[in-house]
Amino acid sequence: MAMEKIKRIIPYAVILLVSAYFYVLAGRFGVVARAGNPGPDFWPKLLLGLTMAVCLYEIVKTALLHRGKALEDDAGVEKAEAPKRYPGPLIIGTLMTFAYAYFVNILGFILCTFLYLALFMVVGRYRKVWVIAANSVIGTVLFVVIFMKVVYVSLPLGQGPFQQFSLLVLKMLGIK
Amino acid sequence: MFDILSHLGIGFLHCFQPINLIFLFVGIIVGLLVGVLPGLTLVMGVILVLPFTYAMDVTPAIILLTAMYVSGTYGGAPTSILFRIPGEPIHVPLLWDGYAMARQGQAAKALGWTICAALIGGLFSAVIMVTLSEPVAKFALTFSTPEYFAIVLFGLTSVVSLGGGSLTNALISLCLGLLIASVGVDATYGAPRFAFGSPILMDGIEFLTVMVGAYGVGEVLTRLGEGFTTVPVETVGSMKTRMPSLKETWSIAPTFFRSSIIGTIIGIVPGAGATIASFVTYGVEGQYGKRKAKMGTGIPEGIVAPQAAATASVGGALIPLLALGIPGSGATAVILGAFLLHGIQPGPQIFITSTAMIYTVFASMFLGIILMSVVGYIAIKPLMKILDFPESVVSTFIMLLCFIGAFSIRNSISDLWLMVAFGVVGYVFEKIKFPIAPMVLGTILGPLAESSFMTTMISFQNDWTIFFRRPISGVVMALTVIALVLPLMRKFREIRHSKQAT
């Protein structure tokens, strides 16, 4: 039961601490308002103060007022209804998504997108290799044509040899 | 009134231009597909289409998005009725009477009632939208900063109180959204806030980045964590639609009328969208309808009420967006984003500066609703085919659209990073049961809320009572207090009832 309480309190405690840190930062904005007027720190401090008050209320309520029985019952309901979880694919998928943001400037949109499409489908537990390959190639080409030729979005080309590769593909697709 | 009708007539003429008709048709089809797919919500769909509109003129772009918005409120209905899979939360009430009717061997009739309800509810709200928007905009020209602050505050409060879940969680989510909006150079003093020396943060965080991340990436990550396990669809041999006769329709006219009015009003209230409209009208029908005792057993009223209200909410939601420049829902926020990306600021002035464009969009609503009903009637079987696509493949392409959507807002990789980070925030929010909508709406309305508050404070010598002393802002502030107090009273009543029961 104590664990259940702690689990409930953690999100509010984290938000409370982060808000307190930002509250301190807001006091150092450097621009001072004219006398009698609210300054640039007024609005953020108001919001952060409200957030901290609400978090404190939730922490106190959970720690002092919640009856153990209710907590146990809730946990039971959650256990009964919880769908099957796949933490492995979730972690890999999330890391891959961050990796995409990191590598897209280096590998270029074309190569990075092709790899991401193929790998994300695999991580999503899809196993038909030919469908994955076809979707990745056709998807990448389609997106490049639509966004670089029709919508004129300047997608990253990559660096060094990857840039040469991107330019070659673009030339093959007739995109200048 | 004559002016409005003549503008609308010209709007219809513009709407019949091939380019506008094409995008109207595309919007209807894509909206229906988005509605059919259980993993893709209506707001997410509208967000994902946004990057395609960058190279388009503003009129077809807005027509495309509003068409998607309208048809998205219907798209999930057939899957609810036929397969018991609500494509959207909007269509959960259809499971009760729609699916029951289908199980009684009247699936074609149930689908017919849904189309009929969407058509009548949608057209009703479109008429209200055309009639009210311009007068409201003219009235809004008299507004000053206290009125704007009061209206925005009312909108934000409604989002918190109408969310249905924990009030405190919604409040924290809202404050977070408002704080995200305060990042960057402050509009009043020019002071950099929470930018940490980063040039992209100095320019602020775009609300579209937050929306794409929290709704798009967050949802895909949630589904990935569940292993992309969609319930397998049973094969249905015949997927025909049989429209109700005029006599049958007339027999439940009060349900159509009641639900359309409630849907439109709920659409106007910021924060309350199609989902709330469909649940509320189902509840109203269950309490006050002629056949309330039979609700849930497979009667037309149980289908008509939620569907008419859901589609009617679209016209209602567009009124505050166009007349005041204040979006009240996720989908209207994306439409606002499309306006801004094309250099147009919705609000009272838009009826003076872009009359032709606005009335073309209005006309497209009427055409879109009719077209949606026709497509829904004819093409139900091919539309259902999209359910055969593996969810992991569809989700991968959703992720890619999110990447492009975030990147192309400012052509910046930093926005991509921010979007992915907000995706993780969206996922965490989902897990710890914090609602996402208040955060997103806070990010959108934050700048307007802060600037109108600060300007009022500076103009009226720091006198905060001004918000209560001016007639319009005073009334809106009173409504805000009511919106806050009502859910609290409901909660206290529930606690008292449960104590009495034990």
PDB file of C-alpha atoms in Angstrom, chain B residues 35 48 68 74 123 176 254 289 303 311 374 399 461 469 486:
ATOM      1  CA  GLY B  35     -12.126   7.970 -38.815  1.00  0.00           C
ATOM      2  CA  LEU B  48      -0.646  14.969 -40.345  1.00  0.00           C
ATOM      3  CA  MET B  68     -11.403  16.267 -43.006  1.00  0.00           C
ATOM      4  CA  TYR B  74     -18.604  10.259 -39.323  1.00  0.00           C
ATOM      5  CA  LEU B 123     -26.266  21.076 -42.281  1.00  0.00           C
ATOM      6  CA  LEU B 176       2.410  23.393 -18.422  1.00  0.00           C
ATOM      7  CA  PRO B 254     -37.379  16.112 -32.038  1.00  0.00           C
ATOM      8  CA  GLY B 289     -36.351  11.186 -25.088  1.00  0.00           C
ATOM      9  CA  ILE B 303     -27.798   6.369 -33.163  1.00  0.00           C
ATOM     10  CA  THR B 311     -21.190  16.434 -36.797  1.00  0.00           C
ATOM     11  CA  VAL B 374     -22.895  10.389 -50.591  1.00  0.00           C
ATOM     12  CA  MET B 399       5.700   8.875 -37.437  1.00  0.00           C
ATOM     13  CA  GLN B 461      -2.837  50.733 -13.542  1.00  0.00           C
ATOM     14  CA  ARG B 469     -16.317  45.715 -13.700  1.00  0.00           C
ATOM     15  CA  LEU B 486     -19.896  23.242 -11.250  1.00  0.00           C
TER      16      LEU B 486
END
